[in-house]
Short mmCIF file of C-alpha atoms and ligand atoms in Angstrom, two decimals:
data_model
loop_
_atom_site.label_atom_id
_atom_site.label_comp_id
_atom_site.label_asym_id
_atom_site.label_seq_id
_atom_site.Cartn_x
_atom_site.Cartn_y
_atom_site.Cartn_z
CA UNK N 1 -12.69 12.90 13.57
CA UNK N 2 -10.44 10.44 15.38
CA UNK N 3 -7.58 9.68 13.04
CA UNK N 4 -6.51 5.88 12.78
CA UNK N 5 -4.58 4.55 10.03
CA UNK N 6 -3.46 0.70 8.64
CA UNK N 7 -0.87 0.27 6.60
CA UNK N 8 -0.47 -2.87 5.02
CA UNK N 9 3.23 -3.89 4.68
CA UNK N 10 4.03 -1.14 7.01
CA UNK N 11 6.74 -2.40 8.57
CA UNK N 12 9.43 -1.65 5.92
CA UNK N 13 10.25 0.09 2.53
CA UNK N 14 7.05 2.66 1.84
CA UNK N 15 4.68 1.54 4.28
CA UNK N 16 6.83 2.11 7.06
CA UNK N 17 8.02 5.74 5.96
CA UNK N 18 3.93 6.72 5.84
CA UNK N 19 3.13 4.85 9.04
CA UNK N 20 6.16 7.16 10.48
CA UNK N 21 4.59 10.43 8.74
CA UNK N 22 1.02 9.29 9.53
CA UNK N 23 2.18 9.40 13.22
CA UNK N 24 4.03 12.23 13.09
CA UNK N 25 0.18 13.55 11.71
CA UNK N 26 -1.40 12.58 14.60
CA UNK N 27 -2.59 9.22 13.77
CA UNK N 28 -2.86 5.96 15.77
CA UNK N 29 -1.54 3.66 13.58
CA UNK N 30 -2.16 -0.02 12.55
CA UNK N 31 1.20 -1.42 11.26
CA UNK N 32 0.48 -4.82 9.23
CA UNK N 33 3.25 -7.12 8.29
CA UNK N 34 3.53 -10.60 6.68
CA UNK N 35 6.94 -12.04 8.53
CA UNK N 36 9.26 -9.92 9.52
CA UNK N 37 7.95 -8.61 13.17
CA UNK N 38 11.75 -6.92 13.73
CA UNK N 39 11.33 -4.93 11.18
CA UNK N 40 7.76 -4.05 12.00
CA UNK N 41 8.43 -3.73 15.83
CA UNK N 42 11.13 -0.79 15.11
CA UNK N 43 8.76 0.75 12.71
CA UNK N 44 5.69 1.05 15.51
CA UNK N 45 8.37 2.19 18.44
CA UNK N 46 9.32 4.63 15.65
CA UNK N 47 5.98 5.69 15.80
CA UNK N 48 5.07 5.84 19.19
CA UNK N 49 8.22 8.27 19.45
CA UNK N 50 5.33 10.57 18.21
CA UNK N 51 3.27 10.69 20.70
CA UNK N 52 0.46 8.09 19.53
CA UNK N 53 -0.30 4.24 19.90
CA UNK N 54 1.32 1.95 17.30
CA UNK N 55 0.29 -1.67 17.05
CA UNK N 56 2.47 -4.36 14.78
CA UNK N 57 0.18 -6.98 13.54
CA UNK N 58 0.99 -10.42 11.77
CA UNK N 59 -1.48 -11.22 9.03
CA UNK N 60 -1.08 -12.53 5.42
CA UNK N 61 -3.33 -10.30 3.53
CA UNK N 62 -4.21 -12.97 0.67
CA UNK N 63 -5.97 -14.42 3.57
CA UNK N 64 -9.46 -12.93 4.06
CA UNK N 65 -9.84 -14.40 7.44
CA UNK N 66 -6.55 -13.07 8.40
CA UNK N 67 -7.64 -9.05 7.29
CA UNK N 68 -10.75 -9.87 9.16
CA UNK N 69 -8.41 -10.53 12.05
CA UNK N 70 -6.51 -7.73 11.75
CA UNK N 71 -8.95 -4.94 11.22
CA UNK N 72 -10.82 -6.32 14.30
CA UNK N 73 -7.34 -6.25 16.20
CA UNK N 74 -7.09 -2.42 14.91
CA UNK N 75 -10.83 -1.88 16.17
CA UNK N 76 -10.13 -3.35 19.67
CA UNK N 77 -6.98 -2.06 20.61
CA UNK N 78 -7.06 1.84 18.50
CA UNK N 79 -10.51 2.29 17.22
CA UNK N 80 -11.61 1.91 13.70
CA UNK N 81 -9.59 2.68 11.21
CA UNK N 82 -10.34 6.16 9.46
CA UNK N 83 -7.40 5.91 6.93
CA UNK N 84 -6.52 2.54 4.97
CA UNK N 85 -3.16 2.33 2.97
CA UNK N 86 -3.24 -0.37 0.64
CA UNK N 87 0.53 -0.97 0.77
CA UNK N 88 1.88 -4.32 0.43
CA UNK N 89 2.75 -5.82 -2.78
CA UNK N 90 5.23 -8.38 -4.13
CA UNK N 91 6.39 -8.05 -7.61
CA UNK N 92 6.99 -11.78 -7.89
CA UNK N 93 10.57 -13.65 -10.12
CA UNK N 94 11.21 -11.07 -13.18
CA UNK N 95 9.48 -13.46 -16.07
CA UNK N 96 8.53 -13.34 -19.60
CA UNK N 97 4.74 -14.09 -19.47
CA UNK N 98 5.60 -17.27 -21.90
CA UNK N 99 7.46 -18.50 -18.81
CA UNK N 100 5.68 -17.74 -15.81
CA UNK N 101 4.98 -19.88 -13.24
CA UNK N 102 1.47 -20.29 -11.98
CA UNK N 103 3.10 -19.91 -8.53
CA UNK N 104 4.54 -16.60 -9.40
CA UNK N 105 1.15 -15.34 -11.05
CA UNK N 106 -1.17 -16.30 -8.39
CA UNK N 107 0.96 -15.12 -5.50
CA UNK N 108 1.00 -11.26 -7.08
CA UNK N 109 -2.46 -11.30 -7.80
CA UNK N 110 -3.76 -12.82 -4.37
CA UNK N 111 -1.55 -10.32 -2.79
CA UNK N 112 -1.77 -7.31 -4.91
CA UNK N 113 -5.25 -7.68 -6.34
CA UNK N 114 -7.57 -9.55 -3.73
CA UNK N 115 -5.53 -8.19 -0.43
CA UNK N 116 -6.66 -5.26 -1.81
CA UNK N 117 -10.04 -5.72 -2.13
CA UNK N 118 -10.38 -7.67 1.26
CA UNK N 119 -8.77 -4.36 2.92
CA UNK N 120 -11.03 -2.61 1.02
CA UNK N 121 -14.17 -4.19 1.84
CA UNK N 122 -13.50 -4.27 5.07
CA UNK N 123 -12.40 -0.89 5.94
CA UNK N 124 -15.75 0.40 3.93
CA UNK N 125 -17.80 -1.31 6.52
CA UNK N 126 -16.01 0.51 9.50
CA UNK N 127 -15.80 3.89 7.89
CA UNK N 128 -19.46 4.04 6.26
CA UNK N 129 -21.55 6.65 7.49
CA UNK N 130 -24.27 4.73 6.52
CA UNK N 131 -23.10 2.07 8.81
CA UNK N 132 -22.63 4.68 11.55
CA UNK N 133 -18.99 5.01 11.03
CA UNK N 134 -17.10 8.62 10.30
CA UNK N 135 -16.08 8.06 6.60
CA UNK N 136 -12.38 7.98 5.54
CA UNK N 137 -10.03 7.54 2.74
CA UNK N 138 -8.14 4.63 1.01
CA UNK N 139 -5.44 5.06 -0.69
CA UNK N 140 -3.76 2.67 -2.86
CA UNK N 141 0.00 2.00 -3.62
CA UNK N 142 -0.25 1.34 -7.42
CA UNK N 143 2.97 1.27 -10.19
CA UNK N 144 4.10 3.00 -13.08
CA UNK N 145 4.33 -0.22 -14.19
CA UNK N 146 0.80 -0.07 -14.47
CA UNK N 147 0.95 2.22 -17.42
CA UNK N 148 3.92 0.87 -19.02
CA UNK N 149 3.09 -2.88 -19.09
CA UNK N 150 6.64 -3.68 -17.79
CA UNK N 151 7.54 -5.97 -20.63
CA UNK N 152 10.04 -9.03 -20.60
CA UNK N 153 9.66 -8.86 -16.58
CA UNK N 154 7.18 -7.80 -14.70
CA UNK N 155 4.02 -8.08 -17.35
CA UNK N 156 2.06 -10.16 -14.55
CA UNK N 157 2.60 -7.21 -11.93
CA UNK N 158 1.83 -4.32 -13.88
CA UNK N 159 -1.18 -5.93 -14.98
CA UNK N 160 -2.10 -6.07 -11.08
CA UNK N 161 -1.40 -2.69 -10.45
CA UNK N 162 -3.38 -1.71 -13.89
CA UNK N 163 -6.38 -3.83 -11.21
CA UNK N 164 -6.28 -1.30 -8.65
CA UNK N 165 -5.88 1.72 -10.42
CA UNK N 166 -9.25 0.57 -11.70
CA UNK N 167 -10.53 -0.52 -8.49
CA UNK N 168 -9.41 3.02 -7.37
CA UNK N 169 -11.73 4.97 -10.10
CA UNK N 170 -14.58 2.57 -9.40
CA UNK N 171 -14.72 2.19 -5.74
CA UNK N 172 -14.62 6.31 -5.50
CA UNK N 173 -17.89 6.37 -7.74
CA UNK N 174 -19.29 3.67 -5.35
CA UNK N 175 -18.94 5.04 -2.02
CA UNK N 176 -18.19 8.83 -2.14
CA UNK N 177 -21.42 9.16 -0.72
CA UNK N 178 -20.95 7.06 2.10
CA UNK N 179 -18.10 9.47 3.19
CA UNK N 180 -15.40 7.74 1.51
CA UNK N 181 -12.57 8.83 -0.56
CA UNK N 182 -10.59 6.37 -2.41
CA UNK N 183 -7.44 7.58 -4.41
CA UNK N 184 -4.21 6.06 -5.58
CA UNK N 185 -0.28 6.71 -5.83
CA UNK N 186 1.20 5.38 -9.04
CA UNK N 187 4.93 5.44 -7.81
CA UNK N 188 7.79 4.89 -9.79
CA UNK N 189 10.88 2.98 -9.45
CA UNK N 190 11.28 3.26 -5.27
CA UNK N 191 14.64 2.44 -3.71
CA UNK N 192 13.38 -0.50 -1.47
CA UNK N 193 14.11 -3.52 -0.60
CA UNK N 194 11.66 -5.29 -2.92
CA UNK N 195 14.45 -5.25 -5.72
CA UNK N 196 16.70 -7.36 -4.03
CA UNK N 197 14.41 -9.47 -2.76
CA UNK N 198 12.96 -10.72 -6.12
CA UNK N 199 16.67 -11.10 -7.42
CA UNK N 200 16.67 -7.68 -9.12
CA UNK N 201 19.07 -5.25 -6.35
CA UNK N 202 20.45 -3.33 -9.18
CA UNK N 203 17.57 -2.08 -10.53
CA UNK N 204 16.74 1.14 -8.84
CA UNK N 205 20.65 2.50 -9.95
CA UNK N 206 19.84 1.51 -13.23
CA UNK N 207 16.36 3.39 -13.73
CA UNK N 208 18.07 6.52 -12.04
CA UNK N 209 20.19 6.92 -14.88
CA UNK N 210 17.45 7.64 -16.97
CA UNK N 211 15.49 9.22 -15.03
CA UNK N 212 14.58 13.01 -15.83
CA UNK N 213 15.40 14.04 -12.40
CA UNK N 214 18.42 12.00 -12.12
CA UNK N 215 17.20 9.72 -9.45
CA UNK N 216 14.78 7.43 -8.30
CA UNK N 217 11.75 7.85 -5.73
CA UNK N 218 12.71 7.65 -2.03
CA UNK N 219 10.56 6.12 0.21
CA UNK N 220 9.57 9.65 1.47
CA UNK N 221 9.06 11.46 -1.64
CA UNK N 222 6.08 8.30 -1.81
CA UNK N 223 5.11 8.75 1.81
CA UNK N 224 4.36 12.43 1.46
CA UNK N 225 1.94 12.08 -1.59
CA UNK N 226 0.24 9.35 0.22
CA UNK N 227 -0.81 12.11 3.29
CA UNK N 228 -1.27 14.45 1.53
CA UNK N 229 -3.93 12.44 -0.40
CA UNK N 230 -5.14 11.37 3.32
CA UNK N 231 -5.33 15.23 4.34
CA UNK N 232 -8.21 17.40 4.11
CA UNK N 233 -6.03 19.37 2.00
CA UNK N 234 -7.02 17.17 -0.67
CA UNK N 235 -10.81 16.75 -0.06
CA UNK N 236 -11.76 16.56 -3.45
CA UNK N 237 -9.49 14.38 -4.52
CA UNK N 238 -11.40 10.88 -4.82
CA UNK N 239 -10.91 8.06 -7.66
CA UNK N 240 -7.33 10.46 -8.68
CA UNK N 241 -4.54 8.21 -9.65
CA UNK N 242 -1.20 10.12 -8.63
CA UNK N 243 1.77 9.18 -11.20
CA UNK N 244 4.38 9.97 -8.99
CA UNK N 245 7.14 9.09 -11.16
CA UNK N 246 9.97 11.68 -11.62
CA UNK N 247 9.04 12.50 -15.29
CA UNK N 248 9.48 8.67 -16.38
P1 NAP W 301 9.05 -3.83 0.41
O1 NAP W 301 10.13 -2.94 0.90
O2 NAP W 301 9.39 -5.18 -0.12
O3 NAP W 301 7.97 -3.99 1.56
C1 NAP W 301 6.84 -4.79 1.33
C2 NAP W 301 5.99 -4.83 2.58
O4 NAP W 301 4.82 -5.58 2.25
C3 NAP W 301 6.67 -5.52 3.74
O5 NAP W 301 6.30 -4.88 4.95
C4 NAP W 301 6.06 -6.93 3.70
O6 NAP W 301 5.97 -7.57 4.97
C5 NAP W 301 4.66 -6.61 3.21
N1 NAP W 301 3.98 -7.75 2.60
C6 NAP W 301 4.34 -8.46 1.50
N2 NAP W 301 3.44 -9.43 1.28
C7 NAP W 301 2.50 -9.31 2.24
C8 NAP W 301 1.32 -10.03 2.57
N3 NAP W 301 0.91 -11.09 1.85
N4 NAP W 301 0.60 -9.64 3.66
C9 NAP W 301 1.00 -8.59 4.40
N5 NAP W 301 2.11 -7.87 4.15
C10 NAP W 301 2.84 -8.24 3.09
O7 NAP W 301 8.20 -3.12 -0.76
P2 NAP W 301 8.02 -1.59 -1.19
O8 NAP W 301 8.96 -1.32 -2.28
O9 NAP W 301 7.97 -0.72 0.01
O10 NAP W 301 6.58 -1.70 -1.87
C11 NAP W 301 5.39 -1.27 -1.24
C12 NAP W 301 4.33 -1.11 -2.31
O11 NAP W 301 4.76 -0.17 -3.29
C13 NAP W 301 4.02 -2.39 -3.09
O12 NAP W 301 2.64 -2.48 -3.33
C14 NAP W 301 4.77 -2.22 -4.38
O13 NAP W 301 4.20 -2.94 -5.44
C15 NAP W 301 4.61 -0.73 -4.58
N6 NAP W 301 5.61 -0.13 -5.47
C16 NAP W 301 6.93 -0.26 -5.21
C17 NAP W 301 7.84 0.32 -6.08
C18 NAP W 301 9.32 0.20 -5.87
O14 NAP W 301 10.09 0.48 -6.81
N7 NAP W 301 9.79 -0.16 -4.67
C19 NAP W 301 7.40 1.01 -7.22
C20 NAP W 301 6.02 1.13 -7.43
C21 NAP W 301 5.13 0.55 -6.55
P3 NAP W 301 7.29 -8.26 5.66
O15 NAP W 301 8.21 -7.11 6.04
O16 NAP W 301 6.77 -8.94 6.87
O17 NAP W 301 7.88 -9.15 4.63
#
């Protein structure tokens, strides 16, 4: 089976550490980013140190049109896609839900919750073997938060990542027999950049000292999960949500 991944938000912080290991794996990969093409340009010459084709594409992944755009761009240039990381996420301003802005709430959900379906649906319709393609796997980057309702801050984005865990259960049940697995990664606090870009940098020291293991996830510890989840290794594996979490 030819082996070519997208990552959404693979330019940086977890998306770019599996677009790295997906290379070193043997895959083309399909490295989608929302603005920052430096970032995303190191990340696909990063890859191609590999051995295999890398492509950074531009698209906003609230935008339907714009995932249309970049799957074809994927299909054209690498083939279609046989492994679909459902990656990027914002978090949105730390909020009680009494004060949340409708800005805030729509942004994480038409980012989290439909970008995820519109990869979704589109990838299906490549990798069907009903629709003559040669199956695959998503896999999507869900929270802890998910399970523990982040309250006094993040309420809004747990809630979205509670979405796609159960997109992730239903979705398997759908189209298992259309040769697709679908399986998430419920990671824990992740030392990325997303902190300090919602106004929150010292949060990933703070949940270390806590933490069972005595730190927080690195964007590798994430990455790994992810392909293994990809791998054949794990070929019954389909609608499992992986807490990935350090003990928390
Ligand atoms: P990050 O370092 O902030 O990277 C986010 C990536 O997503 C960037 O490449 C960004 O593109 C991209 N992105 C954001 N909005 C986008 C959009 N509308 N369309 C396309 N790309 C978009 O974040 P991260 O920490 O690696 O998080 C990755 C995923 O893990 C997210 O889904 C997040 O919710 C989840 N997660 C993170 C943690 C954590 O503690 N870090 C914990 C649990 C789950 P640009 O580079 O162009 O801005």
């Amino acid at each position: 089976m030819a082996k070519v991944a997208i990552i959404t938000g693979g330019g940086r912080g977890i998306g770019a550490a599996t677009a790295i290991l997906a290379a070193k794996k043997g895959y083309d990969v399909c490295i989608n980013y929302a603005s920052d093409v430096g970032r995303a340009e190191e990340t696909a010459i990063a890859c191609r140190e590999q051995g295999v084709l890398a492509q950074a594409v531009r698209a906003d992944i609230a935008s339907s049109l714009a995932v249309e755009g970049l799957f074809q761009r994927c299909c054209e240039e690498l083939g279609p896609p046989t492994l679909l990381v459902n990656n990027a996420g914002v978090i949105g301003k730390a909020s009680t839900v009494q004060d949340l802005s409708d800005s805030v709430l729509h942004r994480t959900y038409e980012v989290n919750v439909y970008g995820a379906f519109y990869c979704a649906r589109a990838a299906i319709k490549r990798m069907s073997k009903e629709n003559g393609g040669e199956g695959g796997v998503i896999i999507n980057i869900s929270s802890l938060a998910a399970t523990l309702g982040s309250p006094g801050e993040y309420v809004h984005y747990a809630a979205s990542k509670a979405a796609i865990d159960t997109m992730t259960v239903g979705l398997a049940k759908e189209v298992g027999s259309l040769g697709i697995r679908v399986n998430a990664v419920q990671a824990g606090t992740v030392d990325t950049d997303i902190h300090r870009l919602e106004g929150n940098p010292e949060r990933p020291a703070m949940v270390a000292k806590s933490a069972p293991l005595g730190r927080v996830a690195t964007r590798q510890d994430i990455a790994e999960a992810v392909m293994w989840l990809a791998s054949d290794s794990a070929s019954y594996a389909t609608g499992t949500v992986l807490r990935l979490s350090g003990g928390l």
